[in-house]
Amino acid sequence: TLFTSMAGNICLFVDGLIVSFLIGASNLAPIQIVAPVITFVNLIYWMIGLGGSVLCSVSKAEFDDETSNGYFSVSLISLISIGVLITILGLLFSGNIAQFLCISQPGLASDVKSYFIALIIGMPFLCYMMSLSYFIRADGIPTLPFRAILVANIVNICFDIIYIKVFGMGLSGAALATSTGYLV
């Protein structure tokens, strides 16, 4: 769990550096403006994924596989559904969300919107990957989530370079790289 958290945070730092070097430090502002939305999504998968995995573990300890499997199924289906719903609502209301997030900096709204749209596409994959990581630990494979986060972040960093430098996609490329990492 510690290594999973460390891998995610170190890769966020490296990702920020790469984006800063490739398209300029001023482009980090839209990324930071979208951060509260990502934190909101994180809270949802933490609550449902972590809570569901605790209930699942308790049921496993009581040798009640049926209830344990039920908690797993309900948690995973709920999180994927919520991730899809967040993506749909995010795409439908991306302009409004960008304007709301940029009240103090209206000039950044278009950059925030382009970054937000490309990032929100990956939310179902993020919810799936992160919630599943809690259950995998409960099933006795504690290193798999670390490896999954590490692979997702390495893919993110590689695709940052491909999308931004090779295809010239700018901020959208940075967000799409993150979504690609979650997908892989």
mmCIF file of C-alpha atoms in Angstrom:
data_model
loop_
_atom_site.group_PDB
_atom_site.id
_atom_site.type_symbol
_atom_site.label_atom_id
_atom_site.label_comp_id
_atom_site.label_asym_id
_atom_site.label_seq_id
_atom_site.Cartn_x
_atom_site.Cartn_y
_atom_site.Cartn_z
ATOM 1 C CA THR A 1 0.000 0.000 0.000
ATOM 2 C CA LEU A 2 2.844 2.344 0.865
ATOM 3 C CA PHE A 3 4.671 1.588 -2.382
ATOM 4 C CA THR A 4 1.443 2.042 -4.350
ATOM 5 C CA SER A 5 0.954 5.475 -2.836
ATOM 6 C CA MET A 6 4.608 6.398 -3.348
ATOM 7 C CA ALA A 7 4.558 5.246 -6.991
ATOM 8 C CA GLY A 8 1.472 7.324 -7.712
ATOM 9 C CA ASN A 9 2.858 10.466 -6.088
ATOM 10 C CA ILE A 10 6.332 10.180 -7.588
ATOM 11 C CA CYS A 11 4.841 9.678 -11.041
ATOM 12 C CA LEU A 12 2.572 12.709 -10.566
ATOM 13 C CA PHE A 13 5.682 14.754 -9.826
ATOM 14 C CA VAL A 14 7.580 13.379 -12.833
ATOM 15 C CA ASP A 15 4.499 13.831 -15.031
ATOM 16 C CA GLY A 16 4.292 17.483 -13.959
ATOM 17 C CA LEU A 17 7.962 18.004 -14.780
ATOM 18 C CA ILE A 18 7.612 16.434 -18.218
ATOM 19 C CA VAL A 19 4.544 18.521 -19.039
ATOM 20 C CA SER A 20 6.332 21.620 -17.782
ATOM 21 C CA PHE A 21 9.419 20.916 -19.897
ATOM 22 C CA LEU A 22 7.469 20.010 -23.037
ATOM 23 C CA ILE A 23 4.803 22.750 -23.118
ATOM 24 C CA GLY A 24 5.914 25.235 -20.471
ATOM 25 C CA ALA A 25 5.346 25.752 -16.764
ATOM 26 C CA SER A 26 2.430 28.117 -17.402
ATOM 27 C CA ASN A 27 0.452 25.125 -18.673
ATOM 28 C CA LEU A 28 0.513 23.545 -15.225
ATOM 29 C CA ALA A 29 -2.154 26.034 -14.080
ATOM 30 C CA PRO A 30 -5.045 24.334 -15.927
ATOM 31 C CA ILE A 31 -3.893 20.970 -14.577
ATOM 32 C CA GLN A 32 -3.999 22.297 -11.027
ATOM 33 C CA ILE A 33 -7.388 23.919 -11.602
ATOM 34 C CA VAL A 34 -8.856 20.512 -12.534
ATOM 35 C CA ALA A 35 -7.284 18.861 -9.454
ATOM 36 C CA PRO A 36 -10.393 19.313 -7.228
ATOM 37 C CA VAL A 37 -12.481 17.285 -9.689
ATOM 38 C CA ILE A 38 -9.924 14.470 -9.580
ATOM 39 C CA THR A 39 -9.872 14.660 -5.777
ATOM 40 C CA PHE A 40 -13.671 14.327 -5.777
ATOM 41 C CA VAL A 41 -13.442 11.195 -7.940
ATOM 42 C CA ASN A 42 -10.696 9.872 -5.644
ATOM 43 C CA LEU A 43 -12.972 10.310 -2.640
ATOM 44 C CA ILE A 44 -15.698 8.289 -4.324
ATOM 45 C CA TYR A 45 -13.513 5.322 -5.194
ATOM 46 C CA TRP A 46 -11.817 5.458 -1.788
ATOM 47 C CA MET A 47 -15.160 5.296 0.005
ATOM 48 C CA ILE A 48 -16.722 2.572 -2.093
ATOM 49 C CA GLY A 49 -13.570 0.607 -2.932
ATOM 50 C CA LEU A 50 -11.978 0.682 0.489
ATOM 51 C CA GLY A 51 -15.285 0.272 2.330
ATOM 52 C CA GLY A 52 -16.364 -2.593 0.079
ATOM 53 C CA SER A 53 -13.016 -4.353 0.451
ATOM 54 C CA VAL A 54 -13.223 -4.125 4.251
ATOM 55 C CA LEU A 55 -16.714 -5.641 4.190
ATOM 56 C CA CYS A 56 -15.484 -8.263 1.725
ATOM 57 C CA SER A 57 -12.536 -9.153 3.996
ATOM 58 C CA VAL A 58 -14.776 -9.442 7.053
ATOM 59 C CA SER A 59 -17.087 -11.798 5.142
ATOM 60 C CA LYS A 60 -14.089 -13.848 3.984
ATOM 61 C CA ALA A 61 -12.876 -14.104 7.588
ATOM 62 C CA GLU A 62 -16.320 -15.433 8.520
ATOM 63 C CA PHE A 63 -16.075 -17.968 5.636
ATOM 64 C CA ASP A 64 -19.092 -16.403 3.934
ATOM 65 C CA ASP A 65 -17.947 -16.427 0.315
ATOM 66 C CA GLU A 66 -21.376 -15.569 -1.073
ATOM 67 C CA THR A 67 -21.633 -12.325 0.912
ATOM 68 C CA SER A 68 -17.992 -11.532 0.176
ATOM 69 C CA ASN A 69 -18.555 -11.972 -3.554
ATOM 70 C CA GLY A 70 -21.705 -9.845 -3.296
ATOM 71 C CA TYR A 71 -19.787 -6.957 -1.711
ATOM 72 C CA PHE A 72 -17.171 -7.246 -4.435
ATOM 73 C CA SER A 73 -19.745 -7.251 -7.237
ATOM 74 C CA VAL A 74 -21.822 -4.390 -5.841
ATOM 75 C CA SER A 75 -18.737 -2.251 -5.179
ATOM 76 C CA LEU A 76 -17.187 -2.829 -8.575
ATOM 77 C CA ILE A 77 -20.413 -2.347 -10.540
ATOM 78 C CA SER A 78 -21.205 0.782 -8.513
ATOM 79 C CA LEU A 79 -17.795 2.316 -9.132
ATOM 80 C CA ILE A 80 -17.752 1.577 -12.837
ATOM 81 C CA SER A 81 -21.282 2.981 -13.146
ATOM 82 C CA ILE A 82 -20.316 6.099 -11.185
ATOM 83 C CA GLY A 83 -17.174 6.483 -13.332
ATOM 84 C CA VAL A 84 -19.241 6.269 -16.525
ATOM 85 C CA LEU A 85 -21.805 8.706 -15.101
ATOM 86 C CA ILE A 86 -19.054 11.173 -14.143
ATOM 87 C CA THR A 87 -17.630 10.880 -17.657
ATOM 88 C CA ILE A 88 -20.995 11.464 -19.332
ATOM 89 C CA LEU A 89 -21.884 14.409 -17.084
ATOM 90 C CA GLY A 90 -18.354 15.782 -17.410
ATOM 91 C CA LEU A 91 -18.535 15.681 -21.193
ATOM 92 C CA LEU A 92 -22.036 17.180 -21.305
ATOM 93 C CA PHE A 93 -21.214 20.008 -18.905
ATOM 94 C CA SER A 94 -17.493 20.468 -19.595
ATOM 95 C CA GLY A 95 -17.906 24.126 -20.565
ATOM 96 C CA ASN A 96 -19.882 24.950 -17.429
ATOM 97 C CA ILE A 97 -17.466 23.030 -15.218
ATOM 98 C CA ALA A 98 -14.471 24.788 -16.783
ATOM 99 C CA GLN A 99 -16.083 28.206 -16.291
ATOM 100 C CA PHE A 100 -16.943 27.362 -12.680
ATOM 101 C CA LEU A 101 -13.394 26.203 -11.969
ATOM 102 C CA CYS A 102 -11.978 29.339 -13.627
ATOM 103 C CA ILE A 103 -14.059 32.007 -11.905
ATOM 104 C CA SER A 104 -10.934 33.878 -10.811
ATOM 105 C CA GLN A 105 -9.031 33.176 -14.059
ATOM 106 C CA PRO A 106 -11.580 33.241 -16.924
ATOM 107 C CA GLY A 107 -8.801 33.387 -19.505
ATOM 108 C CA LEU A 108 -7.841 29.812 -18.658
ATOM 109 C CA ALA A 109 -11.325 28.344 -19.249
ATOM 110 C CA SER A 110 -10.600 27.044 -22.765
ATOM 111 C CA ASP A 111 -7.356 25.340 -21.660
ATOM 112 C CA VAL A 112 -9.072 23.902 -18.603
ATOM 113 C CA LYS A 113 -11.929 22.615 -20.754
ATOM 114 C CA SER A 114 -9.623 20.873 -23.253
ATOM 115 C CA TYR A 115 -7.609 19.278 -20.445
ATOM 116 C CA PHE A 116 -10.764 18.328 -18.511
ATOM 117 C CA ILE A 117 -12.448 16.651 -21.506
ATOM 118 C CA ALA A 118 -9.431 14.478 -22.297
ATOM 119 C CA LEU A 119 -8.978 13.563 -18.627
ATOM 120 C CA ILE A 120 -12.615 12.816 -17.817
ATOM 121 C CA ILE A 121 -12.671 10.111 -20.504
ATOM 122 C CA GLY A 122 -10.374 8.016 -18.309
ATOM 123 C CA MET A 123 -12.489 8.204 -15.145
ATOM 124 C CA PRO A 124 -14.244 4.820 -15.518
ATOM 125 C CA PHE A 125 -10.841 3.177 -15.976
ATOM 126 C CA LEU A 126 -9.396 5.005 -12.955
ATOM 127 C CA CYS A 127 -12.357 3.993 -10.782
ATOM 128 C CA TYR A 128 -12.069 0.385 -11.951
ATOM 129 C CA MET A 129 -8.315 0.147 -11.457
ATOM 130 C CA MET A 130 -8.214 1.815 -8.066
ATOM 131 C CA SER A 131 -11.229 0.059 -6.569
ATOM 132 C CA LEU A 132 -10.025 -3.293 -7.828
ATOM 133 C CA SER A 133 -6.680 -2.643 -6.149
ATOM 134 C CA TYR A 134 -8.377 -2.673 -2.727
ATOM 135 C CA PHE A 135 -10.040 -6.013 -3.414
ATOM 136 C CA ILE A 136 -6.877 -7.567 -4.831
ATOM 137 C CA ARG A 137 -5.128 -6.817 -1.551
ATOM 138 C CA ALA A 138 -7.991 -8.515 0.302
ATOM 139 C CA ASP A 139 -7.551 -11.550 -1.978
ATOM 140 C CA GLY A 140 -3.923 -11.900 -0.936
ATOM 141 C CA ILE A 141 -2.061 -10.343 -3.881
ATOM 142 C CA PRO A 142 -0.765 -7.156 -2.223
ATOM 143 C CA THR A 143 1.912 -6.306 -4.809
ATOM 144 C CA LEU A 144 -0.387 -6.325 -7.857
ATOM 145 C CA PRO A 145 -1.903 -2.856 -7.209
ATOM 146 C CA PHE A 146 1.601 -1.395 -6.919
ATOM 147 C CA ARG A 147 2.569 -2.945 -10.235
ATOM 148 C CA ALA A 148 -0.664 -1.754 -11.868
ATOM 149 C CA ILE A 149 -0.153 1.842 -10.672
ATOM 150 C CA LEU A 150 3.472 1.723 -11.743
ATOM 151 C CA VAL A 151 2.565 0.472 -15.245
ATOM 152 C CA ALA A 152 -0.231 3.060 -15.557
ATOM 153 C CA ASN A 153 2.151 5.859 -14.626
ATOM 154 C CA ILE A 154 4.993 4.655 -16.870
ATOM 155 C CA VAL A 155 2.515 4.470 -19.767
ATOM 156 C CA ASN A 156 1.311 7.971 -18.811
ATOM 157 C CA ILE A 157 4.836 9.380 -18.892
ATOM 158 C CA CYS A 158 5.687 7.663 -22.207
ATOM 159 C CA PHE A 159 2.464 8.847 -23.815
ATOM 160 C CA ASP A 160 3.029 12.371 -22.490
ATOM 161 C CA ILE A 161 6.059 12.491 -24.725
ATOM 162 C CA ILE A 162 4.243 10.847 -27.656
ATOM 163 C CA TYR A 163 1.051 12.918 -27.469
ATOM 164 C CA ILE A 164 2.701 16.240 -26.604
ATOM 165 C CA LYS A 165 5.996 16.152 -28.482
ATOM 166 C CA VAL A 166 5.245 13.853 -31.441
ATOM 167 C CA PHE A 167 1.574 14.707 -32.084
ATOM 168 C CA GLY A 168 1.682 18.279 -30.706
ATOM 169 C CA MET A 169 -1.496 17.840 -28.670
ATOM 170 C CA GLY A 170 -0.495 20.159 -25.794
ATOM 171 C CA LEU A 171 -2.560 19.987 -22.614
ATOM 172 C CA SER A 172 -5.086 17.626 -24.180
ATOM 173 C CA GLY A 173 -2.228 15.262 -24.889
ATOM 174 C CA ALA A 174 -1.138 15.370 -21.256
ATOM 175 C CA ALA A 175 -4.644 14.464 -20.093
ATOM 176 C CA LEU A 176 -5.058 11.836 -22.792
ATOM 177 C CA ALA A 177 -1.755 10.279 -21.687
ATOM 178 C CA THR A 178 -3.136 10.000 -18.161
ATOM 179 C CA SER A 179 -6.334 8.387 -19.461
ATOM 180 C CA THR A 180 -4.272 6.021 -21.634
ATOM 181 C CA GLY A 181 -2.288 4.985 -18.575
ATOM 182 C CA TYR A 182 -5.484 4.156 -16.690
ATOM 183 C CA LEU A 183 -6.796 2.239 -19.678
ATOM 184 C CA VAL A 184 -3.637 0.136 -20.009
#
